[in-house]
């Protein structure tokens, strides 16, 4: 049973920078896991932010960036805005199957 | 514009089946895979499986093997997810989401979600 682990919660100040991570129970996350990141606000469907580690969709704000960091996938928010308060999920690829992380609740305070 | 429009909320009894639909519009139906994802109340996202609308091939999460069936109707650009032997733990919002898994792997557009409630 593959487990993908994210920080349960993080707090950041407005205009600050925060990094969320995504780890795999199978070992270091590489580009071959094609990390995908989503944002979800209460009562809404998830919104895609990043795909294949670091690629942005046309609607992804420039302050969001994806990378690999210390054996994990990472999502960095630079210059955080109040509207970035949300739940963030990563999704990893395991040779045909996909597994979500448990999500990180980001509070902007 | 790309749209994934899902069917309405369902209430089912334990042991019954549910079939959720996802109608695609605004793009070439057979060019993108469709993921099915669910979210129990107050919980995280859970990947259920994926279907290739072009050939109908599927891959299911091990947890749902034998209980879920994903199909498509190319004549109406509609995807379906059927879950059998429902139990209370299957109460969740079910989403369809568009994706690519060839050359690059991405998920972009999501349906609005379908609430399935399992209760006696």
Tab-separated table of C-alpha atoms in Angstrom:
chain	number	residue	atom	x	y	z
A	1	UNK	CA	0.000	0.000	0.000
A	2	UNK	CA	1.701	3.153	-1.259
A	3	UNK	CA	1.365	6.204	0.963
A	4	UNK	CA	1.954	9.807	-0.135
A	5	UNK	CA	2.632	12.141	2.758
A	6	UNK	CA	2.107	15.893	3.015
A	7	UNK	CA	2.335	18.272	5.962
A	8	UNK	CA	-1.134	18.278	7.578
A	9	UNK	CA	-1.075	22.020	8.117
A	10	UNK	CA	1.101	25.082	7.598
A	11	UNK	CA	0.700	28.734	8.484
A	12	UNK	CA	2.191	31.638	6.548
A	13	UNK	CA	1.972	35.405	6.837
A	14	UNK	CA	0.634	37.513	3.987
A	15	UNK	CA	3.392	38.343	1.461
A	16	UNK	CA	5.510	35.565	2.946
A	17	UNK	CA	6.916	32.434	1.312
A	18	UNK	CA	5.993	28.850	2.144
A	19	UNK	CA	6.980	25.460	0.739
A	20	UNK	CA	4.674	22.438	0.852
A	21	UNK	CA	6.169	19.002	0.277
A	22	UNK	CA	5.009	15.618	-0.983
A	23	UNK	CA	6.839	12.425	-0.050
A	24	UNK	CA	6.425	8.840	-1.241
A	25	UNK	CA	6.629	5.743	0.951
A	26	UNK	CA	8.459	4.019	-1.930
A	27	UNK	CA	11.465	6.357	-1.729
A	28	UNK	CA	12.665	9.592	-3.257
A	29	UNK	CA	10.235	11.374	-5.556
A	30	UNK	CA	11.708	11.992	-8.998
A	31	UNK	CA	10.407	13.511	-12.205
A	32	UNK	CA	9.196	10.043	-13.169
A	33	UNK	CA	6.421	10.395	-10.595
A	34	UNK	CA	5.111	13.395	-12.602
A	35	UNK	CA	4.049	15.350	-9.493
A	36	UNK	CA	0.808	17.289	-9.878
A	37	UNK	CA	-0.487	19.903	-7.450
A	38	UNK	CA	-4.052	21.048	-6.809
A	39	UNK	CA	-5.669	23.745	-4.722
A	40	UNK	CA	-9.085	23.197	-3.176
A	41	UNK	CA	-11.229	25.732	-1.351
A	42	UNK	CA	-14.234	24.742	0.780
A	43	UNK	CA	-17.234	23.671	-1.254
A	44	UNK	CA	-15.364	23.809	-4.546
A	45	UNK	CA	-13.877	21.277	-6.919
A	46	UNK	CA	-10.084	21.074	-6.916
A	47	UNK	CA	-8.206	23.398	-9.247
A	48	UNK	CA	-5.070	22.231	-11.025
A	49	UNK	CA	-1.956	24.358	-10.410
A	50	UNK	CA	1.166	22.446	-11.466
A	51	UNK	CA	1.839	19.349	-13.580
A	52	UNK	CA	4.895	17.209	-14.312
A	53	UNK	CA	6.824	18.670	-11.365
A	54	UNK	CA	7.062	22.314	-12.413
A	55	UNK	CA	4.811	23.146	-15.365
A	56	UNK	CA	2.076	25.720	-14.860
A	57	UNK	CA	-1.342	25.926	-16.435
A	58	UNK	CA	-2.353	29.126	-18.163
A	59	UNK	CA	-4.405	30.119	-15.109
A	60	UNK	CA	-1.749	29.377	-12.477
A	61	UNK	CA	-0.590	32.555	-10.728
A	62	UNK	CA	3.119	33.291	-11.126
A	63	UNK	CA	3.653	33.124	-7.344
A	64	UNK	CA	3.132	29.323	-7.444
A	65	UNK	CA	6.073	27.147	-8.464
A	66	UNK	CA	6.825	23.435	-8.376
A	67	UNK	CA	10.121	21.609	-7.920
A	68	UNK	CA	11.893	18.591	-6.468
A	69	UNK	CA	13.486	19.220	-3.104
A	70	UNK	CA	15.370	16.775	-0.906
A	71	UNK	CA	13.722	13.688	-2.391
A	72	UNK	CA	10.253	15.168	-2.334
A	73	UNK	CA	8.020	17.097	-4.678
A	74	UNK	CA	7.552	20.674	-3.537
A	75	UNK	CA	5.109	23.497	-4.116
A	76	UNK	CA	6.380	26.961	-3.218
A	77	UNK	CA	4.181	30.011	-2.825
A	78	UNK	CA	6.078	33.303	-2.923
A	79	UNK	CA	4.328	36.500	-1.902
A	80	UNK	CA	1.352	34.693	-0.402
A	81	UNK	CA	-2.042	36.343	-0.773
A	82	UNK	CA	-5.026	35.944	1.573
A	83	UNK	CA	-6.899	34.107	-1.183
A	84	UNK	CA	-4.227	31.379	-1.140
A	85	UNK	CA	-5.695	30.012	2.089
A	86	UNK	CA	-6.885	26.572	0.996
A	87	UNK	CA	-6.170	22.852	1.043
A	88	UNK	CA	-3.385	21.710	-1.286
A	89	UNK	CA	-3.044	18.189	-2.647
A	90	UNK	CA	-0.271	16.482	-4.544
A	91	UNK	CA	-0.798	13.548	-6.899
A	92	UNK	CA	1.937	11.089	-7.865
A	93	UNK	CA	2.143	8.575	-10.717
A	94	UNK	CA	3.052	4.947	-10.006
A	95	UNK	CA	3.325	3.282	-13.398
A	96	UNK	CA	-0.331	3.455	-14.406
A	97	UNK	CA	-1.913	4.152	-11.052
A	98	UNK	CA	-2.023	7.468	-9.230
A	99	UNK	CA	-2.048	8.261	-5.515
A	100	UNK	CA	-3.050	11.475	-3.771
A	101	UNK	CA	-1.307	12.881	-0.755
A	102	UNK	CA	-3.375	13.516	2.344
A	103	UNK	CA	-3.427	17.260	1.738
A	104	UNK	CA	-1.964	20.328	3.456
A	105	UNK	CA	-4.251	22.919	5.002
A	106	UNK	CA	-2.571	26.278	4.400
A	107	UNK	CA	-3.591	29.114	6.703
A	108	UNK	CA	-2.693	32.709	5.837
A	109	UNK	CA	-2.436	34.651	9.081
B	1	UNK	CA	-14.630	26.139	-23.551
B	2	UNK	CA	-13.827	22.845	-21.873
B	3	UNK	CA	-16.630	21.578	-19.653
B	4	UNK	CA	-17.205	18.410	-17.682
B	5	UNK	CA	-20.805	18.326	-16.475
B	6	UNK	CA	-21.724	15.627	-13.987
B	7	UNK	CA	-25.065	14.098	-13.081
B	8	UNK	CA	-27.022	15.099	-10.002
B	9	UNK	CA	-26.884	13.945	-6.417
B	10	UNK	CA	-27.899	10.389	-5.547
B	11	UNK	CA	-29.155	8.675	-2.408
B	12	UNK	CA	-28.662	4.923	-2.286
B	13	UNK	CA	-29.208	2.133	0.199
B	14	UNK	CA	-26.358	-0.111	1.359
B	15	UNK	CA	-25.730	-2.910	-1.110
B	16	UNK	CA	-27.086	-0.958	-4.067
B	17	UNK	CA	-25.175	0.409	-7.077
B	18	UNK	CA	-24.723	3.950	-8.340
B	19	UNK	CA	-23.796	5.179	-11.803
B	20	UNK	CA	-22.418	8.704	-12.127
B	21	UNK	CA	-22.103	10.374	-15.510
B	22	UNK	CA	-19.689	13.025	-16.773
B	23	UNK	CA	-20.521	14.736	-20.071
B	24	UNK	CA	-17.558	16.290	-21.857
B	25	UNK	CA	-17.740	19.304	-24.141
B	26	UNK	CA	-15.445	21.855	-25.740
B	27	UNK	CA	-12.638	19.523	-26.801
B	28	UNK	CA	-11.933	16.344	-28.756
B	29	UNK	CA	-13.448	13.649	-26.552
B	30	UNK	CA	-11.003	10.894	-27.460
B	31	UNK	CA	-7.859	12.969	-26.971
B	32	UNK	CA	-7.915	13.136	-23.183
B	33	UNK	CA	-8.174	10.503	-20.472
B	34	UNK	CA	-10.650	10.887	-17.619
B	35	UNK	CA	-9.770	10.290	-13.972
B	36	UNK	CA	-12.389	9.534	-11.341
B	37	UNK	CA	-11.684	10.885	-7.864
B	38	UNK	CA	-13.775	10.891	-4.720
B	39	UNK	CA	-13.799	12.867	-1.499
B	40	UNK	CA	-15.585	11.695	1.629
B	41	UNK	CA	-17.013	14.413	3.909
B	42	UNK	CA	-14.184	16.311	5.583
B	43	UNK	CA	-11.570	14.020	4.041
B	44	UNK	CA	-8.952	14.200	1.317
B	45	UNK	CA	-9.021	13.292	-2.343
B	46	UNK	CA	-8.883	9.629	-3.345
B	47	UNK	CA	-7.963	8.415	-6.829
B	48	UNK	CA	-10.327	5.709	-8.074
B	49	UNK	CA	-9.196	5.031	-11.599
B	50	UNK	CA	-8.761	6.245	-15.150
B	51	UNK	CA	-10.322	5.539	-18.537
B	52	UNK	CA	-9.083	6.157	-22.045
B	53	UNK	CA	-12.150	7.369	-23.974
B	54	UNK	CA	-10.514	6.383	-27.254
B	55	UNK	CA	-10.286	2.646	-26.684
B	56	UNK	CA	-12.190	2.298	-23.420
B	57	UNK	CA	-9.221	0.815	-21.571
B	58	UNK	CA	-9.231	1.331	-17.844
B	59	UNK	CA	-6.979	1.158	-14.800
B	60	UNK	CA	-8.541	0.991	-11.353
B	61	UNK	CA	-7.055	1.638	-7.939
B	62	UNK	CA	-6.521	-1.658	-6.165
B	63	UNK	CA	-8.961	-0.647	-3.446
B	64	UNK	CA	-11.849	-0.519	-5.943
B	65	UNK	CA	-10.956	-3.503	-8.143
B	66	UNK	CA	-14.005	-5.693	-8.621
B	67	UNK	CA	-16.416	-3.059	-7.389
B	68	UNK	CA	-16.004	-0.209	-9.891
B	69	UNK	CA	-16.595	-0.061	-13.629
B	70	UNK	CA	-15.682	2.912	-15.813
B	71	UNK	CA	-17.155	3.156	-19.281
B	72	UNK	CA	-17.714	5.699	-22.023
B	73	UNK	CA	-20.181	6.469	-24.784
B	74	UNK	CA	-18.376	8.124	-27.673
B	75	UNK	CA	-21.648	8.996	-29.416
B	76	UNK	CA	-22.610	11.349	-26.598
B	77	UNK	CA	-19.131	12.210	-25.247
B	78	UNK	CA	-20.152	10.888	-21.857
B	79	UNK	CA	-18.156	8.958	-19.284
B	80	UNK	CA	-19.665	6.770	-16.585
B	81	UNK	CA	-18.461	5.473	-13.243
B	82	UNK	CA	-20.471	2.679	-11.621
B	83	UNK	CA	-19.765	1.584	-8.064
B	84	UNK	CA	-21.385	-1.577	-6.705
B	85	UNK	CA	-22.099	-3.038	-3.271
B	86	UNK	CA	-22.312	0.397	-1.735
B	87	UNK	CA	-21.630	0.873	1.944
B	88	UNK	CA	-21.845	3.917	4.193
B	89	UNK	CA	-18.123	4.609	3.707
B	90	UNK	CA	-18.809	5.258	0.021
B	91	UNK	CA	-20.693	8.434	0.922
B	92	UNK	CA	-18.636	11.068	-0.883
B	93	UNK	CA	-18.465	13.630	-3.640
B	94	UNK	CA	-17.370	11.937	-6.843
B	95	UNK	CA	-15.442	13.943	-9.434
B	96	UNK	CA	-14.355	13.378	-12.998
B	97	UNK	CA	-11.225	15.180	-14.181
B	98	UNK	CA	-9.566	15.437	-17.562
B	99	UNK	CA	-5.994	14.338	-18.037
B	100	UNK	CA	-3.181	13.401	-20.334
B	101	UNK	CA	-0.833	10.486	-19.718
B	102	UNK	CA	1.033	10.208	-23.001
B	103	UNK	CA	4.122	12.372	-23.649
B	104	UNK	CA	3.212	14.533	-20.694
B	105	UNK	CA	1.074	13.807	-17.702
B	106	UNK	CA	-1.325	16.406	-16.479
B	107	UNK	CA	-4.760	16.929	-14.999
B	108	UNK	CA	-6.523	20.147	-15.854
B	109	UNK	CA	-10.335	20.497	-15.883
B	110	UNK	CA	-12.674	19.030	-13.276
B	111	UNK	CA	-16.375	18.340	-13.173
B	112	UNK	CA	-18.489	20.019	-10.516
B	113	UNK	CA	-18.797	16.860	-8.457
B	114	UNK	CA	-21.674	14.492	-7.663
B	115	UNK	CA	-22.677	13.807	-4.074
B	116	UNK	CA	-23.520	10.170	-3.439
B	117	UNK	CA	-25.090	9.438	-0.073
B	118	UNK	CA	-25.341	5.838	1.120
B	119	UNK	CA	-27.842	5.454	3.923
B	120	UNK	CA	-30.431	2.970	5.054
